[in-house]
Amino acid sequence: MHENKNCPRCGSLFECRVGDVANCQCYGIQLTLEEECFITQNYPGQCLCRTCLQQLQNRYHLFVEKKVYYIQR
């Protein structure tokens, strides 16, 4: 089943292919458990566009690096 959705983060329209994940726009983005938890804190149970998933994945790593930096100080 394919469904057109608006990304709750940026508002862009994308096609969610929950029934055909191998052809979904999010296919290939591999999130660690920590990254997934970071994203779902603000967007629980929601599909996001590929761009936002990648941006939030990068933001998680910046957050962790910044946290480690301040702990080491």
GROMACS .gro file of N, CA and C in nm:
model
  219
    1MET      N    1   0.084  -0.118   0.000
    1MET     CA    2   0.000   0.000   0.000
    1MET      C    3   0.088   0.125   0.000
    2HIS      N    4   0.061   0.216  -0.087
    2HIS     CA    5   0.137   0.339  -0.098
    2HIS      C    6   0.048   0.453  -0.050
    3GLU      N    7   0.110   0.545   0.018
    3GLU     CA    8   0.032   0.656   0.073
    3GLU      C    9   0.113   0.785   0.059
    4ASN      N   10   0.051   0.889   0.009
    4ASN     CA   11   0.115   1.020   0.005
    4ASN      C   12   0.102   1.084   0.142
    5LYS      N   13   0.214   1.130   0.195
    5LYS     CA   14   0.216   1.191   0.328
    5LYS      C   15   0.292   1.322   0.323
    6ASN      N   16   0.262   1.406   0.418
    6ASN     CA   17   0.340   1.527   0.438
    6ASN      C   18   0.432   1.503   0.556
    7CYS      N   19   0.557   1.535   0.540
    7CYS     CA   20   0.654   1.519   0.647
    7CYS      C   21   0.613   1.612   0.763
    8PRO      N   22   0.600   1.559   0.884
    8PRO     CA   23   0.560   1.643   0.997
    8PRO      C   24   0.667   1.744   1.037
    9ARG      N   25   0.788   1.725   0.990
    9ARG     CA   26   0.897   1.816   1.026
    9ARG      C   27   0.911   1.931   0.927
   10CYS      N   28   0.912   1.900   0.797
   10CYS     CA   29   0.936   2.004   0.697
   10CYS      C   30   0.815   2.034   0.609
   11GLY      N   31   0.715   1.946   0.613
   11GLY     CA   32   0.594   1.968   0.535
   11GLY      C   33   0.600   1.919   0.391
   12SER      N   34   0.714   1.866   0.348
   12SER     CA   35   0.724   1.820   0.209
   12SER      C   36   0.639   1.695   0.187
   13LEU      N   37   0.589   1.680   0.067
   13LEU     CA   38   0.508   1.564   0.029
   13LEU      C   39   0.601   1.451  -0.015
   14PHE      N   40   0.573   1.330   0.033
   14PHE     CA   41   0.650   1.214  -0.009
   14PHE      C   42   0.558   1.093  -0.012
   15GLU      N   43   0.603   0.990  -0.081
   15GLU     CA   44   0.525   0.867  -0.090
   15GLU      C   45   0.580   0.764   0.007
   16CYS      N   46   0.496   0.724   0.102
   16CYS     CA   47   0.533   0.620   0.198
   16CYS      C   48   0.490   0.486   0.140
   17ARG      N   49   0.581   0.393   0.137
   17ARG     CA   50   0.552   0.260   0.081
   17ARG      C   51   0.571   0.154   0.189
   18VAL      N   52   0.492   0.165   0.291
   18VAL     CA   53   0.504   0.074   0.404
   18VAL      C   54   0.489  -0.072   0.363
   19GLY      N   55   0.413  -0.099   0.259
   19GLY     CA   56   0.395  -0.236   0.210
   19GLY      C   57   0.503  -0.281   0.113
   20ASP      N   58   0.593  -0.190   0.077
   20ASP     CA   59   0.699  -0.219  -0.018
   20ASP      C   60   0.825  -0.142   0.025
   21VAL      N   61   0.872  -0.174   0.143
   21VAL     CA   62   0.980  -0.096   0.206
   21VAL      C   63   1.104  -0.088   0.119
   22ALA      N   64   1.133  -0.191   0.042
   22ALA     CA   65   1.252  -0.190  -0.043
   22ALA      C   66   1.247  -0.079  -0.149
   23ASN      N   67   1.129  -0.028  -0.177
   23ASN     CA   68   1.114   0.081  -0.274
   23ASN      C   69   1.068   0.210  -0.209
   24CYS      N   70   1.068   0.215  -0.078
   24CYS     CA   71   1.026   0.335  -0.006
   24CYS      C   72   1.140   0.438  -0.006
   25GLN      N   73   1.104   0.562   0.005
   25GLN     CA   74   1.203   0.671   0.003
   25GLN      C   75   1.300   0.662   0.122
   26CYS      N   76   1.260   0.597   0.229
   26CYS     CA   77   1.349   0.587   0.347
   26CYS      C   78   1.439   0.463   0.343
   27TYR      N   79   1.421   0.379   0.241
   27TYR     CA   80   1.499   0.256   0.233
   27TYR      C   81   1.649   0.288   0.227
   28GLY      N   82   1.725   0.216   0.306
   28GLY     CA   83   1.870   0.232   0.305
   28GLY      C   84   1.922   0.321   0.416
   29ILE      N   85   1.834   0.395   0.479
   29ILE     CA   86   1.878   0.476   0.593
   29ILE      C   87   1.881   0.384   0.714
   30GLN      N   88   1.999   0.361   0.766
   30GLN     CA   89   2.015   0.271   0.878
   30GLN      C   90   2.034   0.352   1.005
   31LEU      N   91   1.938   0.339   1.095
   31LEU     CA   92   1.943   0.411   1.221
   31LEU      C   93   1.981   0.316   1.333
   32THR      N   94   2.070   0.362   1.418
   32THR     CA   95   2.099   0.285   1.539
   32THR      C   96   1.981   0.300   1.633
   33LEU      N   97   1.975   0.219   1.736
   33LEU     CA   98   1.868   0.229   1.834
   33LEU      C   99   1.868   0.367   1.898
   34GLU      N  100   1.986   0.421   1.926
   34GLU     CA  101   1.997   0.552   1.987
   34GLU      C  102   1.946   0.662   1.895
   35GLU      N  103   1.981   0.653   1.767
   35GLU     CA  104   1.933   0.751   1.668
   35GLU      C  105   1.781   0.744   1.655
   36GLU      N  106   1.729   0.622   1.650
   36GLU     CA  107   1.584   0.604   1.639
   36GLU      C  108   1.511   0.662   1.760
   37CYS      N  109   1.563   0.639   1.878
   37CYS     CA  110   1.503   0.694   2.000
   37CYS      C  111   1.508   0.847   1.998
   38PHE      N  112   1.617   0.904   1.954
   38PHE     CA  113   1.633   1.049   1.943
   38PHE      C  114   1.525   1.106   1.850
   39ILE      N  115   1.501   1.041   1.738
   39ILE     CA  116   1.403   1.089   1.640
   39ILE      C  117   1.261   1.071   1.692
   40THR      N  118   1.232   0.955   1.749
   40THR     CA  119   1.094   0.928   1.791
   40THR      C  120   1.053   1.005   1.916
   41GLN      N  121   1.148   1.066   1.986
   41GLN     CA  122   1.111   1.152   2.099
   41GLN      C  123   1.023   1.267   2.052
   42ASN      N  124   1.051   1.320   1.935
   42ASN     CA  125   0.976   1.433   1.882
   42ASN      C  126   0.873   1.394   1.776
   43TYR      N  127   0.890   1.277   1.714
   43TYR     CA  128   0.801   1.234   1.606
   43TYR      C  129   0.759   1.089   1.628
   44PRO      N  130   0.693   1.060   1.740
   44PRO     CA  131   0.657   0.920   1.771
   44PRO      C  132   0.558   0.863   1.670
   45GLY      N  133   0.592   0.748   1.613
   45GLY     CA  134   0.503   0.677   1.523
   45GLY      C  135   0.475   0.748   1.392
   46GLN      N  136   0.557   0.845   1.355
   46GLN     CA  137   0.533   0.921   1.233
   46GLN      C  138   0.642   0.894   1.130
   47CYS      N  139   0.601   0.892   1.004
   47CYS     CA  140   0.696   0.881   0.894
   47CYS      C  141   0.751   1.019   0.862
   48LEU      N  142   0.879   1.026   0.838
   48LEU     CA  143   0.943   1.150   0.796
   48LEU      C  144   1.005   1.130   0.659
   49CYS      N  145   1.024   1.239   0.587
   49CYS     CA  146   1.088   1.229   0.456
   49CYS      C  147   1.235   1.191   0.473
   50ARG      N  148   1.293   1.145   0.367
   50ARG     CA  149   1.433   1.099   0.367
   50ARG      C  150   1.528   1.209   0.411
   51THR      N  151   1.506   1.330   0.362
   51THR     CA  152   1.594   1.442   0.397
   51THR      C  153   1.591   1.469   0.547
   52CYS      N  154   1.473   1.471   0.605
   52CYS     CA  155   1.462   1.498   0.749
   52CYS      C  156   1.521   1.385   0.832
   53LEU      N  157   1.502   1.260   0.788
   53LEU     CA  158   1.563   1.149   0.860
   53LEU      C  159   1.715   1.163   0.863
   54GLN      N  160   1.772   1.199   0.749
   54GLN     CA  161   1.918   1.215   0.742
   54GLN      C  162   1.964   1.335   0.825
   55GLN      N  163   1.888   1.445   0.821
   55GLN     CA  164   1.924   1.563   0.899
   55GLN      C  165   1.917   1.534   1.049
   56LEU      N  166   1.814   1.463   1.091
   56LEU     CA  167   1.801   1.430   1.234
   56LEU      C  168   1.908   1.329   1.277
   57GLN      N  169   1.945   1.240   1.188
   57GLN     CA  170   2.053   1.146   1.219
   57GLN      C  171   2.183   1.224   1.241
   58ASN      N  172   2.210   1.320   1.154
   58ASN     CA  173   2.329   1.404   1.169
   58ASN      C  174   2.321   1.489   1.295
   59ARG      N  175   2.203   1.544   1.324
   59ARG     CA  176   2.185   1.626   1.443
   59ARG      C  177   2.211   1.546   1.570
   60TYR      N  178   2.170   1.418   1.570
   60TYR     CA  179   2.196   1.332   1.684
   60TYR      C  180   2.346   1.321   1.710
   61HIS      N  181   2.424   1.303   1.604
   61HIS     CA  182   2.568   1.289   1.621
   61HIS      C  183   2.632   1.420   1.669
   62LEU      N  184   2.582   1.532   1.622
   62LEU     CA  185   2.631   1.660   1.671
   62LEU      C  186   2.597   1.677   1.819
   63PHE      N  187   2.477   1.637   1.857
   63PHE     CA  188   2.433   1.643   1.996
   63PHE      C  189   2.524   1.560   2.085
   64VAL      N  190   2.554   1.437   2.042
   64VAL     CA  191   2.640   1.348   2.120
   64VAL      C  192   2.781   1.405   2.130
   65GLU      N  193   2.835   1.454   2.020
   65GLU     CA  194   2.970   1.512   2.022
   65GLU      C  195   2.976   1.633   2.115
   66LYS      N  196   2.875   1.716   2.110
   66LYS     CA  197   2.871   1.834   2.196
   66LYS      C  198   2.860   1.794   2.343
   67LYS      N  199   2.778   1.694   2.369
   67LYS     CA  200   2.760   1.644   2.506
   67LYS      C  201   2.892   1.588   2.560
   68VAL      N  202   2.962   1.510   2.480
   68VAL     CA  203   3.090   1.452   2.520
   68VAL      C  204   3.192   1.564   2.544
   69TYR      N  205   3.192   1.665   2.458
   69TYR     CA  206   3.284   1.776   2.472
   69TYR      C  207   3.264   1.847   2.607
   70TYR      N  208   3.139   1.873   2.644
   70TYR     CA  209   3.112   1.944   2.769
   70TYR      C  210   3.139   1.857   2.891
   71ILE      N  211   3.122   1.728   2.878
   71ILE     CA  212   3.152   1.637   2.989
   71ILE      C  213   3.303   1.632   3.013
   72GLN      N  214   3.381   1.638   2.907
   72GLN     CA  215   3.526   1.628   2.918
   72GLN      C  216   3.589   1.756   2.969
   73ARG      N  217   3.519   1.866   2.965
   73ARG     CA  218   3.574   1.995   3.006
   73ARG      C  219   3.591   2.005   3.152
   0.00000   0.00000   0.00000
